CSV table of C-alpha atoms in Angstrom, one decimal:
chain,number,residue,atom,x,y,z
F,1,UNK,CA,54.6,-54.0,-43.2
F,2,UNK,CA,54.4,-55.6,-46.6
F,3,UNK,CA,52.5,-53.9,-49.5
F,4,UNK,CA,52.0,-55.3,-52.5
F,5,UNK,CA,50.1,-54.9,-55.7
F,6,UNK,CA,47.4,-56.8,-56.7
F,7,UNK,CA,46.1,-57.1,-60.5
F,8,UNK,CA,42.4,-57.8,-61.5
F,9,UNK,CA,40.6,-57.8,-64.7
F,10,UNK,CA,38.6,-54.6,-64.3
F,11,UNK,CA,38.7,-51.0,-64.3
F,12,UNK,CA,41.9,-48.5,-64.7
F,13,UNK,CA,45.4,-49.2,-65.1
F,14,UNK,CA,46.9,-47.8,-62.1
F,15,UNK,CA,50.1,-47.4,-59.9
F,16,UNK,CA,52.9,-49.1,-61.3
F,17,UNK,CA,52.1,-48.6,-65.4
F,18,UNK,CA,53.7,-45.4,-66.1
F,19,UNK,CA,52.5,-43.5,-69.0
F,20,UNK,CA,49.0,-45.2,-69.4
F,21,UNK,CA,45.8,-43.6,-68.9
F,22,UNK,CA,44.3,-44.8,-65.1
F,23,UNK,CA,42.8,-44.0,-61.8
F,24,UNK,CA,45.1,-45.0,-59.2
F,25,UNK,CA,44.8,-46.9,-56.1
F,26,UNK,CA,45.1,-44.2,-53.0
F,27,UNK,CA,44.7,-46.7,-49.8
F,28,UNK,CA,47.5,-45.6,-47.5
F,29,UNK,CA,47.9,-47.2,-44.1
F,30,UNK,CA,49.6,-45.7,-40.8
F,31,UNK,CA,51.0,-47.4,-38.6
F,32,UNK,CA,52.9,-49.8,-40.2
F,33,UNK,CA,52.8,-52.4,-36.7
F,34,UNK,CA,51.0,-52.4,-33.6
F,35,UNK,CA,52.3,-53.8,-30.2
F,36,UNK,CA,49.9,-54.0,-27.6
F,37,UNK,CA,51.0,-53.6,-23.8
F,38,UNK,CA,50.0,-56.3,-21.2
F,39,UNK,CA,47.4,-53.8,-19.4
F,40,UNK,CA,46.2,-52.1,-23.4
F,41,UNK,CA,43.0,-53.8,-25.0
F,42,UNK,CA,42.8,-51.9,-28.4
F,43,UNK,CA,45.1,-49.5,-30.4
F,44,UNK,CA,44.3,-48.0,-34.1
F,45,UNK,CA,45.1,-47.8,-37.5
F,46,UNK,CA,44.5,-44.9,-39.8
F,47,UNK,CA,43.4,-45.8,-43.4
F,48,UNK,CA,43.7,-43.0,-45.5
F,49,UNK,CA,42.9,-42.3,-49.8
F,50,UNK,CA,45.2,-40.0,-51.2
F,51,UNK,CA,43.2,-40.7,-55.1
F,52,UNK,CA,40.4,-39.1,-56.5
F,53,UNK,CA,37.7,-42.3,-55.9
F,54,UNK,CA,35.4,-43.8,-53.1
F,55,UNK,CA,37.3,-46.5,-52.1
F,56,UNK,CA,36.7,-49.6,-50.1
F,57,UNK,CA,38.3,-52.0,-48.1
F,58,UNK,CA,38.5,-54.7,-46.2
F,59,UNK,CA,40.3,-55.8,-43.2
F,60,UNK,CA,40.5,-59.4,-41.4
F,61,UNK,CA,43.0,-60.9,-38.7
F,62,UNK,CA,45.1,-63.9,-38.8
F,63,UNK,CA,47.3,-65.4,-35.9
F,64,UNK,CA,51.0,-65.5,-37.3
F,65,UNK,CA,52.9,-68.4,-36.6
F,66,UNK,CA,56.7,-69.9,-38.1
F,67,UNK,CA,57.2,-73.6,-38.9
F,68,UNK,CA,59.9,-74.8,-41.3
F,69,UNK,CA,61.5,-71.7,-42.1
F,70,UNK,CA,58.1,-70.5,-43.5
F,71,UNK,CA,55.4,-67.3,-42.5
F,72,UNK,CA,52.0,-69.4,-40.9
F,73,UNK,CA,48.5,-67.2,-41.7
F,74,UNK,CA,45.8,-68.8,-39.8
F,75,UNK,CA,42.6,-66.8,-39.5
F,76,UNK,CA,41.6,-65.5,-36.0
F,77,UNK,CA,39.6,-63.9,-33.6
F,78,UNK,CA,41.4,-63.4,-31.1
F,79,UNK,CA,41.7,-59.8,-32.1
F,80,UNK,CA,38.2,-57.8,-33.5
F,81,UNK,CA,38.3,-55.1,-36.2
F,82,UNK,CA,36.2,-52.5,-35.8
F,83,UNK,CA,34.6,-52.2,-38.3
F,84,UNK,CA,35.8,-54.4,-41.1
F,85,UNK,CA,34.5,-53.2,-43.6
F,86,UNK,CA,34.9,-49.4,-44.9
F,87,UNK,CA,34.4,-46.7,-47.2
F,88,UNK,CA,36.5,-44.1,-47.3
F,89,UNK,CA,36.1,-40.6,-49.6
F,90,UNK,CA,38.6,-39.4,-51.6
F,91,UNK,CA,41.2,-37.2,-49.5
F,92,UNK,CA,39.7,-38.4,-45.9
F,93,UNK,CA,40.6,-41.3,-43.4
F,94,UNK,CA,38.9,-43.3,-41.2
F,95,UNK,CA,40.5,-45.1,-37.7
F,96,UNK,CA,39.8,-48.7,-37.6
F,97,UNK,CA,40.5,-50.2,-34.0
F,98,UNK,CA,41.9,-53.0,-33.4
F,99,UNK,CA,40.9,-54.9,-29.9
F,100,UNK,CA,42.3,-57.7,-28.4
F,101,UNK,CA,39.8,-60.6,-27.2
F,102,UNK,CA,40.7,-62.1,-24.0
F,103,UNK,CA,43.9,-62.3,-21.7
F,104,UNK,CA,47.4,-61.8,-23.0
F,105,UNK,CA,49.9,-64.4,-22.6
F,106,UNK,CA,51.1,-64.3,-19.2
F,107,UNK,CA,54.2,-65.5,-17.1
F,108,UNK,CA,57.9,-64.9,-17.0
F,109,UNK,CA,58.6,-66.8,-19.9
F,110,UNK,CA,55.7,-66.5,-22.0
F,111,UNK,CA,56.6,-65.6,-25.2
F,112,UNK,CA,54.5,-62.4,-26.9
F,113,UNK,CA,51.3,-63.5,-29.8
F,114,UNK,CA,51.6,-62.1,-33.1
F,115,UNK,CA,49.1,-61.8,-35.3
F,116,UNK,CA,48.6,-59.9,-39.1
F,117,UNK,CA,46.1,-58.0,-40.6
F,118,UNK,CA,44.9,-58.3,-43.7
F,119,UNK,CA,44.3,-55.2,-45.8
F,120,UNK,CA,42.7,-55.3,-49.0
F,121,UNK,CA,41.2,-52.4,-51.4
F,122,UNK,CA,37.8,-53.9,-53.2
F,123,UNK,CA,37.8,-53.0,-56.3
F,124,UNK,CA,34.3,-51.7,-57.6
F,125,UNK,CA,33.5,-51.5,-61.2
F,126,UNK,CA,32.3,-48.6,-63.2
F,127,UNK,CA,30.8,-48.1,-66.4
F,128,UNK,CA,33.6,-46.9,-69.3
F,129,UNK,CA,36.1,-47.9,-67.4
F,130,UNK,CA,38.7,-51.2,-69.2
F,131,UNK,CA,41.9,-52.7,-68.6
F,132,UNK,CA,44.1,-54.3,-65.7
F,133,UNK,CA,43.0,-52.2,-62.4
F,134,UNK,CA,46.3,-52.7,-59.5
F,135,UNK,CA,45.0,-52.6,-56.1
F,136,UNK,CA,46.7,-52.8,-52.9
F,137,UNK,CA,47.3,-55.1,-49.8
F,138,UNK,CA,48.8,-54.4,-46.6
F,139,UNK,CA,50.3,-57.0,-44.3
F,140,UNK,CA,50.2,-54.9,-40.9
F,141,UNK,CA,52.0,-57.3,-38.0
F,142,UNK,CA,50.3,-57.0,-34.2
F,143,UNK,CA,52.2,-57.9,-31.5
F,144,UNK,CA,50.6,-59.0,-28.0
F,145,UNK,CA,52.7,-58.9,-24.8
F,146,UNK,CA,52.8,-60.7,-22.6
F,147,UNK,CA,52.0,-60.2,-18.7
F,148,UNK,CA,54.6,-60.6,-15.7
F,149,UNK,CA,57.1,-60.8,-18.2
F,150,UNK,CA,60.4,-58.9,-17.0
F,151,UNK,CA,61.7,-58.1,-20.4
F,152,UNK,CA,60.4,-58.8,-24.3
F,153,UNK,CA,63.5,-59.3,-26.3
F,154,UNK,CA,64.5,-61.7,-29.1
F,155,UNK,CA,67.6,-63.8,-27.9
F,156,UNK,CA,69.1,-64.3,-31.6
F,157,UNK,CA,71.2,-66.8,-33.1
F,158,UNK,CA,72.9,-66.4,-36.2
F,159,UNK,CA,74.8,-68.8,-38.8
F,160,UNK,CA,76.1,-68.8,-42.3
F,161,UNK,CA,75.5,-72.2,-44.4
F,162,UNK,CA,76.8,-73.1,-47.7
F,163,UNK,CA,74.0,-75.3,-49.5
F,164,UNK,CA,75.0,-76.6,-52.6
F,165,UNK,CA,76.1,-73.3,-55.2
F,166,UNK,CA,74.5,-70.6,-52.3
F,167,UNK,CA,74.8,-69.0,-48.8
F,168,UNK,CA,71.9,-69.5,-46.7
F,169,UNK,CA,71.4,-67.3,-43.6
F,170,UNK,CA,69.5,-68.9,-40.8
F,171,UNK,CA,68.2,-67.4,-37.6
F,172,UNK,CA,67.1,-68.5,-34.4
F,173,UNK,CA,65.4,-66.8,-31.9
F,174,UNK,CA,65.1,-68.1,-28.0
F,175,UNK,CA,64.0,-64.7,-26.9
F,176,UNK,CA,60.5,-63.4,-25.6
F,177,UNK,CA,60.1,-61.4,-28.3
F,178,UNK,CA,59.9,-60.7,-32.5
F,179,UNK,CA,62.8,-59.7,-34.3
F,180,UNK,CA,62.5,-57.3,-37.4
F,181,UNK,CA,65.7,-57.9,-39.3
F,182,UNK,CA,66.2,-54.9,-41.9
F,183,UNK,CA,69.2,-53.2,-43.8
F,184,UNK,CA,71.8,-56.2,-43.5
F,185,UNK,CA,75.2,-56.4,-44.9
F,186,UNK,CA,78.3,-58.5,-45.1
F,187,UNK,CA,81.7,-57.4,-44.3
F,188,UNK,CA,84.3,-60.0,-44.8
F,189,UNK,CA,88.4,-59.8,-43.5
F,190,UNK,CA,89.7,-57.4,-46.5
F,191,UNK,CA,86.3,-54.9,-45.9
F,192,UNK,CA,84.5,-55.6,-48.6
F,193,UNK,CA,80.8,-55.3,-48.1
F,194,UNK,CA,77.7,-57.3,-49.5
F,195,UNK,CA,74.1,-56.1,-49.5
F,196,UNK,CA,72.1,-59.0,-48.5
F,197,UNK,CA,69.4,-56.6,-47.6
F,198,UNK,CA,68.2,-53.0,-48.6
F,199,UNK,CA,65.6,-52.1,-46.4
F,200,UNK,CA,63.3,-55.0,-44.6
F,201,UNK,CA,64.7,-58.9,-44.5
F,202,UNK,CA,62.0,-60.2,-42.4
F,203,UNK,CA,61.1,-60.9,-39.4
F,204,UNK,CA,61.6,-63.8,-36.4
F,205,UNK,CA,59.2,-64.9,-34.3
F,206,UNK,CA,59.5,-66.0,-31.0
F,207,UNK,CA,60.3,-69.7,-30.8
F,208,UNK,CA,60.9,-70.3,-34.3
F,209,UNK,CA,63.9,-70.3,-37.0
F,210,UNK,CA,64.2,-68.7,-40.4
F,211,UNK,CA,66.0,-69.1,-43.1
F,212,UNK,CA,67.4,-67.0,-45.9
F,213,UNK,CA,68.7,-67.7,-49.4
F,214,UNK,CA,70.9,-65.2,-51.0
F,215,UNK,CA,71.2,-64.6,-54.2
F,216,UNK,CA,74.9,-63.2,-54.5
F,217,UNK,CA,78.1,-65.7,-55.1
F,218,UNK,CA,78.3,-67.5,-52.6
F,219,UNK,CA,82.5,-66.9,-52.8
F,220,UNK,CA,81.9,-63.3,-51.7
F,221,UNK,CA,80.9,-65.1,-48.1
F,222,UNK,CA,84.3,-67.2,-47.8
F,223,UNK,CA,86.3,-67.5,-44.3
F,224,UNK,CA,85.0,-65.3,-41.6
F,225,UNK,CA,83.3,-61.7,-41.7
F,226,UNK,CA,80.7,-59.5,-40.1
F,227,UNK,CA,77.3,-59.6,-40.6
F,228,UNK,CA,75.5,-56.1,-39.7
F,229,UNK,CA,72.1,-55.7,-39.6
F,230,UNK,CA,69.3,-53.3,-38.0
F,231,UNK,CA,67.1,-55.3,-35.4
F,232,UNK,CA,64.1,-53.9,-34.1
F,233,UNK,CA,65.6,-50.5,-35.4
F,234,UNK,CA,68.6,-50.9,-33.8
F,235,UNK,CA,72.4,-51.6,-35.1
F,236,UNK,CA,73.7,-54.4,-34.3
F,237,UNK,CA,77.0,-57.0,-36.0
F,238,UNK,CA,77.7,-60.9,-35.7
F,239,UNK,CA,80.6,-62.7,-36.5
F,240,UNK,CA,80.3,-65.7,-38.7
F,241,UNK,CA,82.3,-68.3,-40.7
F,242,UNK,CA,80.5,-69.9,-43.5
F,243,UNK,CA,80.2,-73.4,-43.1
F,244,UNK,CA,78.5,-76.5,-45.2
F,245,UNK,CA,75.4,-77.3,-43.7
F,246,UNK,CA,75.3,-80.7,-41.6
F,247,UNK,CA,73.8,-83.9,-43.0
């Protein structure tokens, strides 16, 4: 799930200005992803506020798609929100279902449908109340799948580039199904280890190739090592040599 602040010109000051006077944001969001079985037509989300105001969201669905190494958000209805709009009190929480609209991809082959929702806090304004107000958005991925399918699995390909003065990491999947690519680390021949990722990468899709740029020397990825990384909450390690990217 991705979570991330967003400032507007009204209100408190909240969340991530220590020290100064505000009413923080309290939206909270559980789970953090949704997977839908062939035979299951809705599942639910809890939205909870932990702060001491009324507060209101919003919530809206887009089909997720990769192309060019990049995240695709194009809005949906494929899946209805029920309801989309809400108020919740302060220290309650309110289920918001999620329900999928039509068939679910079907065959041996047929690769799972992924979808995001869109969760935003609306801010409302209030009399007395000045300064930058922070409130929140939640990226929450769905995952259809599909029907008569024997197994959903990402099929992963790994390799190691050198592009210009950096080490790109780029992943393909085959597979059926997503990969969530978290807590990733390089080990090269003498066993010293580089972070590439604390906690959550990102994710691969079905059908579709992403692409990494890291940010560390790209000398630290010389020769050949081990990449190990947690996918779909499981350990796993790939052997890789880096190697300049073909022209």
């Amino acid at each position: 799930m991705v979570r991330r602040p967003i400032p507007r010109l009204l209100l408190c000051v909240g969340l991530t200005l220590a020290g100064a006077s505000a009413c923080a944001s309290g939206l909270q969001v559980a789970p953090v992803s949704l997977t839908l079985q062939p035979a299951q037509h809705a599942d639910g989300l809890w939205l909870s506020n932990t702060g001491t105001d009324l507060l209101h969201a919003q919530v809206r669905v887009y089909r997720w798609t990769q192309a060019d190494g990049a995240d695709q958000l194009t809005p949906s209805q494929e899946l209805v929100i029920s309801p989309p709009m809400l108020g919740v009190k302060p220290g309650e929480r309110q289920l918001v279902r999620v329900i999928r609209v039509g068939a679910p991809p079907s065959g041996n082959d047929a690769p799972e449908a992924a979808y995001r929702l869109a969760i935003d806090e609306l801010p409302l304004p209030k009399a007395g109340k000045k300064g930058l107000q922070f409130v929140l958005h939640y990226s929450v991925p769905v995952f259809i799948e599909p029907e008569g399918a024997a197994q959903v699995k990402p099929t992963l390909h790994w390799t190691l580039q050198r592009e210009g003065n950096h080490a790109v990491v780029v992943v393909s999947n085959s597979g059926t199904g997503h990969a969530q690519l978290s807590d990733v680390e390089y080990i090269n021949r003498a066993g010293s280890r580089t972070a590439i990722a604390d906690g959550l990468l990102g994710y691969v899709l079905p059908g579709a190739t992403m692409r990494w740029t890291l940010k560390q020397p790209v000398s630290n990825f010389a020769g050949t090592g081990t990449l190990e990384a947690t996918i779909n909450g499981a350990k796993a390690t790939q052997t890789l040599s880096l190697a300049d990217r073909a022209r």
